[in-house]
């Protein structure tokens, strides 16, 4: 993932806080006229909405696997592999955010993601588990590192039999 421009706006912070159900009134400064505080801890993930290729972002005129109980038209990938639509052997295992300073309204971030570490473990039920880390750096308009995010996904060698 690479994003050239992710503007941090007070209204966006308020909408994000509302979407995650955070009642802290400080996040709603843009709605009340008060001075907003720094963004909620996981706000950096909202940068995905500025990535036109982000696989979880609905695309106008294209089928999307949805986020509810039933899919909305997208077919699962051949052979599974995750990415929505069901049938995959992968899942999101961990997410870490390291803040070097708070995100504030007025920041304009660039986002760059790269592969991190990869390791394996054995599982009795699923065989080999392969863990893959992605490291995403968020830099401000001065080029200074503001947030480092680490995401870990895991894929299984075989599906777990339901018993």
PDB file of C-alpha atoms in Angstrom:
ATOM      1  CA  UNK A   1       0.000   0.000   0.000  1.00  0.00           C
ATOM      2  CA  UNK A   2       1.219   3.437  -0.868  1.00  0.00           C
ATOM      3  CA  UNK A   3      -0.820   6.584  -0.279  1.00  0.00           C
ATOM      4  CA  UNK A   4       0.465   9.968  -1.363  1.00  0.00           C
ATOM      5  CA  UNK A   5      -2.025  12.068   0.595  1.00  0.00           C
ATOM      6  CA  UNK A   6      -4.019  11.223   3.733  1.00  0.00           C
ATOM      7  CA  UNK A   7      -5.384  14.440   5.230  1.00  0.00           C
ATOM      8  CA  UNK A   8      -6.225  14.253   8.925  1.00  0.00           C
ATOM      9  CA  UNK A   9      -9.357  16.352   9.375  1.00  0.00           C
ATOM     10  CA  UNK A  10     -11.354  17.099  12.537  1.00  0.00           C
ATOM     11  CA  UNK A  11     -14.630  15.979  10.920  1.00  0.00           C
ATOM     12  CA  UNK A  12     -13.017  12.717   9.813  1.00  0.00           C
ATOM     13  CA  UNK A  13     -11.818  12.111  13.381  1.00  0.00           C
ATOM     14  CA  UNK A  14     -15.370  12.683  14.690  1.00  0.00           C
ATOM     15  CA  UNK A  15     -16.870  10.314  12.115  1.00  0.00           C
ATOM     16  CA  UNK A  16     -14.249   7.664  12.878  1.00  0.00           C
ATOM     17  CA  UNK A  17     -14.927   7.922  16.631  1.00  0.00           C
ATOM     18  CA  UNK A  18     -18.659   7.612  15.950  1.00  0.00           C
ATOM     19  CA  UNK A  19     -18.100   4.571  13.693  1.00  0.00           C
ATOM     20  CA  UNK A  20     -16.147   2.700  16.377  1.00  0.00           C
ATOM     21  CA  UNK A  21     -18.633   3.730  19.077  1.00  0.00           C
ATOM     22  CA  UNK A  22     -16.231   5.867  21.120  1.00  0.00           C
ATOM     23  CA  UNK A  23     -18.317   8.322  23.171  1.00  0.00           C
ATOM     24  CA  UNK A  24     -15.350  10.477  24.286  1.00  0.00           C
ATOM     25  CA  UNK A  25     -16.656  14.019  23.656  1.00  0.00           C
ATOM     26  CA  UNK A  26     -13.146  15.278  22.928  1.00  0.00           C
ATOM     27  CA  UNK A  27     -13.202  13.510  19.533  1.00  0.00           C
ATOM     28  CA  UNK A  28     -16.278  15.461  18.483  1.00  0.00           C
ATOM     29  CA  UNK A  29     -14.692  18.922  18.597  1.00  0.00           C
ATOM     30  CA  UNK A  30     -15.433  19.539  14.914  1.00  0.00           C
ATOM     31  CA  UNK A  31     -19.127  18.957  15.586  1.00  0.00           C
ATOM     32  CA  UNK A  32     -19.361  21.064  18.749  1.00  0.00           C
ATOM     33  CA  UNK A  33     -16.997  23.900  17.886  1.00  0.00           C
ATOM     34  CA  UNK A  34     -14.533  22.841  20.592  1.00  0.00           C
ATOM     35  CA  UNK A  35     -10.880  22.257  19.917  1.00  0.00           C
ATOM     36  CA  UNK A  36     -10.471  18.585  18.849  1.00  0.00           C
ATOM     37  CA  UNK A  37      -7.927  16.393  20.599  1.00  0.00           C
ATOM     38  CA  UNK A  38      -5.589  13.961  18.853  1.00  0.00           C
ATOM     39  CA  UNK A  39      -7.169  11.204  16.787  1.00  0.00           C
ATOM     40  CA  UNK A  40      -8.278   7.889  18.370  1.00  0.00           C
ATOM     41  CA  UNK A  41      -5.526   5.254  18.618  1.00  0.00           C
ATOM     42  CA  UNK A  42      -6.583   3.183  15.571  1.00  0.00           C
ATOM     43  CA  UNK A  43      -7.438   6.203  13.375  1.00  0.00           C
ATOM     44  CA  UNK A  44      -4.388   5.639  11.158  1.00  0.00           C
ATOM     45  CA  UNK A  45      -6.150   2.586   9.680  1.00  0.00           C
ATOM     46  CA  UNK A  46      -8.678   4.994   8.101  1.00  0.00           C
ATOM     47  CA  UNK A  47      -5.954   5.778   5.565  1.00  0.00           C
ATOM     48  CA  UNK A  48      -7.217   2.722   3.652  1.00  0.00           C
ATOM     49  CA  UNK A  49     -10.071   4.893   2.372  1.00  0.00           C
ATOM     50  CA  UNK A  50      -7.467   6.936   0.492  1.00  0.00           C
ATOM     51  CA  UNK A  51      -6.014   3.860  -1.246  1.00  0.00           C
ATOM     52  CA  UNK A  52      -8.021   3.189  -4.424  1.00  0.00           C
ATOM     53  CA  UNK A  53      -6.745  -0.402  -4.549  1.00  0.00           C
ATOM     54  CA  UNK A  54      -7.516  -1.369  -0.937  1.00  0.00           C
ATOM     55  CA  UNK A  55      -9.255  -4.749  -1.217  1.00  0.00           C
ATOM     56  CA  UNK A  56     -11.816  -4.078   1.518  1.00  0.00           C
ATOM     57  CA  UNK A  57     -12.921  -0.775   0.006  1.00  0.00           C
ATOM     58  CA  UNK A  58     -16.122  -1.041  -2.061  1.00  0.00           C
ATOM     59  CA  UNK A  59     -15.643   0.062  -5.665  1.00  0.00           C
ATOM     60  CA  UNK A  60     -18.481   1.765  -7.488  1.00  0.00           C
ATOM     61  CA  UNK A  61     -19.964  -0.465 -10.176  1.00  0.00           C
ATOM     62  CA  UNK A  62     -18.156  -3.617  -8.987  1.00  0.00           C
ATOM     63  CA  UNK A  63     -19.404  -6.551  -6.936  1.00  0.00           C
ATOM     64  CA  UNK A  64     -18.247  -6.530  -3.348  1.00  0.00           C
ATOM     65  CA  UNK A  65     -18.184  -9.400  -0.877  1.00  0.00           C
ATOM     66  CA  UNK A  66     -19.744  -7.194   1.803  1.00  0.00           C
ATOM     67  CA  UNK A  67     -19.356  -7.170   5.522  1.00  0.00           C
ATOM     68  CA  UNK A  68     -22.649  -8.715   6.612  1.00  0.00           C
ATOM     69  CA  UNK A  69     -23.927 -12.238   6.957  1.00  0.00           C
ATOM     70  CA  UNK A  70     -24.500 -12.711   3.215  1.00  0.00           C
ATOM     71  CA  UNK A  71     -22.120 -11.770   0.372  1.00  0.00           C
ATOM     72  CA  UNK A  72     -23.260  -9.122  -2.056  1.00  0.00           C
ATOM     73  CA  UNK A  73     -22.062 -10.565  -5.327  1.00  0.00           C
ATOM     74  CA  UNK A  74     -18.319 -11.143  -5.314  1.00  0.00           C
ATOM     75  CA  UNK A  75     -17.214 -14.728  -5.819  1.00  0.00           C
ATOM     76  CA  UNK A  76     -14.595 -16.322  -3.536  1.00  0.00           C
ATOM     77  CA  UNK A  77     -11.084 -16.460  -4.919  1.00  0.00           C
ATOM     78  CA  UNK A  78     -10.211 -19.735  -6.632  1.00  0.00           C
ATOM     79  CA  UNK A  79      -8.509 -21.942  -4.049  1.00  0.00           C
ATOM     80  CA  UNK A  80      -9.312 -19.595  -1.164  1.00  0.00           C
ATOM     81  CA  UNK A  81      -6.534 -17.383   0.069  1.00  0.00           C
ATOM     82  CA  UNK A  82      -8.531 -14.802   1.986  1.00  0.00           C
ATOM     83  CA  UNK A  83      -9.162 -11.283   0.807  1.00  0.00           C
ATOM     84  CA  UNK A  84     -12.901 -11.573   1.275  1.00  0.00           C
ATOM     85  CA  UNK A  85     -15.566 -13.706  -0.221  1.00  0.00           C
ATOM     86  CA  UNK A  86     -14.949 -16.657   2.081  1.00  0.00           C
ATOM     87  CA  UNK A  87     -13.118 -19.888   1.494  1.00  0.00           C
ATOM     88  CA  UNK A  88      -9.717 -18.535   2.497  1.00  0.00           C
ATOM     89  CA  UNK A  89      -7.170 -20.098   4.784  1.00  0.00           C
ATOM     90  CA  UNK A  90      -5.916 -16.805   6.158  1.00  0.00           C
ATOM     91  CA  UNK A  91      -6.816 -14.478   8.960  1.00  0.00           C
ATOM     92  CA  UNK A  92      -5.742 -11.261  10.614  1.00  0.00           C
ATOM     93  CA  UNK A  93      -3.793 -12.225  13.736  1.00  0.00           C
ATOM     94  CA  UNK A  94      -2.381  -9.017  15.268  1.00  0.00           C
ATOM     95  CA  UNK A  95      -2.297  -5.244  14.853  1.00  0.00           C
ATOM     96  CA  UNK A  96       0.066  -2.873  16.658  1.00  0.00           C
ATOM     97  CA  UNK A  97       0.311   0.914  16.415  1.00  0.00           C
ATOM     98  CA  UNK A  98       3.399   2.731  17.677  1.00  0.00           C
ATOM     99  CA  UNK A  99       2.816   6.478  17.910  1.00  0.00           C
ATOM    100  CA  UNK A 100       5.872   8.704  17.694  1.00  0.00           C
ATOM    101  CA  UNK A 101       3.580  11.697  18.286  1.00  0.00           C
ATOM    102  CA  UNK A 102      -0.226  12.161  18.230  1.00  0.00           C
ATOM    103  CA  UNK A 103      -2.073  12.575  14.930  1.00  0.00           C
ATOM    104  CA  UNK A 104      -3.791  15.951  14.856  1.00  0.00           C
ATOM    105  CA  UNK A 105      -6.226  17.712  12.538  1.00  0.00           C
ATOM    106  CA  UNK A 106      -4.223  19.526   9.884  1.00  0.00           C
ATOM    107  CA  UNK A 107      -1.641  16.769   9.437  1.00  0.00           C
ATOM    108  CA  UNK A 108      -1.248  15.508   5.881  1.00  0.00           C
ATOM    109  CA  UNK A 109       0.275  12.049   5.889  1.00  0.00           C
ATOM    110  CA  UNK A 110       1.945   9.846   3.320  1.00  0.00           C
ATOM    111  CA  UNK A 111       1.669   6.114   3.877  1.00  0.00           C
ATOM    112  CA  UNK A 112       4.111   3.426   2.794  1.00  0.00           C
ATOM    113  CA  UNK A 113       3.716  -0.279   3.527  1.00  0.00           C
ATOM    114  CA  UNK A 114       6.362  -2.976   3.156  1.00  0.00           C
ATOM    115  CA  UNK A 115       6.815  -6.626   4.128  1.00  0.00           C
ATOM    116  CA  UNK A 116       8.196  -7.303   7.601  1.00  0.00           C
ATOM    117  CA  UNK A 117       9.199 -10.573   9.246  1.00  0.00           C
ATOM    118  CA  UNK A 118       7.889 -14.023   8.288  1.00  0.00           C
ATOM    119  CA  UNK A 119       7.912 -17.048  10.577  1.00  0.00           C
ATOM    120  CA  UNK A 120       6.297 -20.474  10.900  1.00  0.00           C
ATOM    121  CA  UNK A 121       4.794 -22.599  13.634  1.00  0.00           C
ATOM    122  CA  UNK A 122       3.304 -26.086  13.633  1.00  0.00           C
ATOM    123  CA  UNK A 123      -0.308 -26.741  14.546  1.00  0.00           C
ATOM    124  CA  UNK A 124      -1.825 -30.152  15.263  1.00  0.00           C
ATOM    125  CA  UNK A 125      -5.109 -29.273  13.562  1.00  0.00           C
ATOM    126  CA  UNK A 126      -4.062 -26.978  10.685  1.00  0.00           C
ATOM    127  CA  UNK A 127      -0.503 -28.092   9.909  1.00  0.00           C
ATOM    128  CA  UNK A 128       2.052 -25.406   9.196  1.00  0.00           C
ATOM    129  CA  UNK A 129       1.018 -21.868  10.177  1.00  0.00           C
ATOM    130  CA  UNK A 130       2.798 -19.128   8.248  1.00  0.00           C
ATOM    131  CA  UNK A 131       2.838 -15.697   9.877  1.00  0.00           C
ATOM    132  CA  UNK A 132       3.554 -12.635   7.740  1.00  0.00           C
ATOM    133  CA  UNK A 133       4.102  -9.154   9.092  1.00  0.00           C
ATOM    134  CA  UNK A 134       3.459  -5.895   7.187  1.00  0.00           C
ATOM    135  CA  UNK A 135       5.004  -2.678   8.431  1.00  0.00           C
ATOM    136  CA  UNK A 136       3.267   0.561   7.499  1.00  0.00           C
ATOM    137  CA  UNK A 137       4.875   3.936   8.106  1.00  0.00           C
ATOM    138  CA  UNK A 138       2.864   7.154   8.326  1.00  0.00           C
ATOM    139  CA  UNK A 139       4.867  10.351   7.757  1.00  0.00           C
ATOM    140  CA  UNK A 140       3.670  13.899   8.157  1.00  0.00           C
ATOM    141  CA  UNK A 141       3.981  16.841   5.756  1.00  0.00           C
ATOM    142  CA  UNK A 142       7.548  17.427   7.025  1.00  0.00           C
ATOM    143  CA  UNK A 143       8.524  13.827   6.281  1.00  0.00           C
ATOM    144  CA  UNK A 144       8.737  12.970   9.974  1.00  0.00           C
ATOM    145  CA  UNK A 145       7.639   9.514  11.113  1.00  0.00           C
ATOM    146  CA  UNK A 146       4.387   9.836  13.093  1.00  0.00           C
ATOM    147  CA  UNK A 147       3.023   6.271  13.339  1.00  0.00           C
ATOM    148  CA  UNK A 148       4.458   2.820  12.677  1.00  0.00           C
ATOM    149  CA  UNK A 149       1.820   0.105  12.281  1.00  0.00           C
ATOM    150  CA  UNK A 150       2.549  -3.602  12.294  1.00  0.00           C
ATOM    151  CA  UNK A 151      -0.032  -6.072  11.048  1.00  0.00           C
ATOM    152  CA  UNK A 152       0.355  -9.840  11.235  1.00  0.00           C
ATOM    153  CA  UNK A 153      -1.604 -12.274   9.087  1.00  0.00           C
ATOM    154  CA  UNK A 154      -1.530 -16.056   9.298  1.00  0.00           C
ATOM    155  CA  UNK A 155      -2.262 -18.714   6.697  1.00  0.00           C
ATOM    156  CA  UNK A 156      -2.776 -22.387   7.388  1.00  0.00           C
ATOM    157  CA  UNK A 157      -1.384 -25.364   5.502  1.00  0.00           C
ATOM    158  CA  UNK A 158      -4.805 -27.028   5.483  1.00  0.00           C
ATOM    159  CA  UNK A 159      -8.337 -26.240   6.659  1.00  0.00           C
ATOM    160  CA  UNK A 160      -9.226 -27.256  10.182  1.00  0.00           C
ATOM    161  CA  UNK A 161     -11.763 -30.058  10.224  1.00  0.00           C
ATOM    162  CA  UNK A 162     -14.813 -29.238  12.275  1.00  0.00           C
ATOM    163  CA  UNK A 163     -15.270 -31.834  14.897  1.00  0.00           C
TER     164      UNK A 163
END
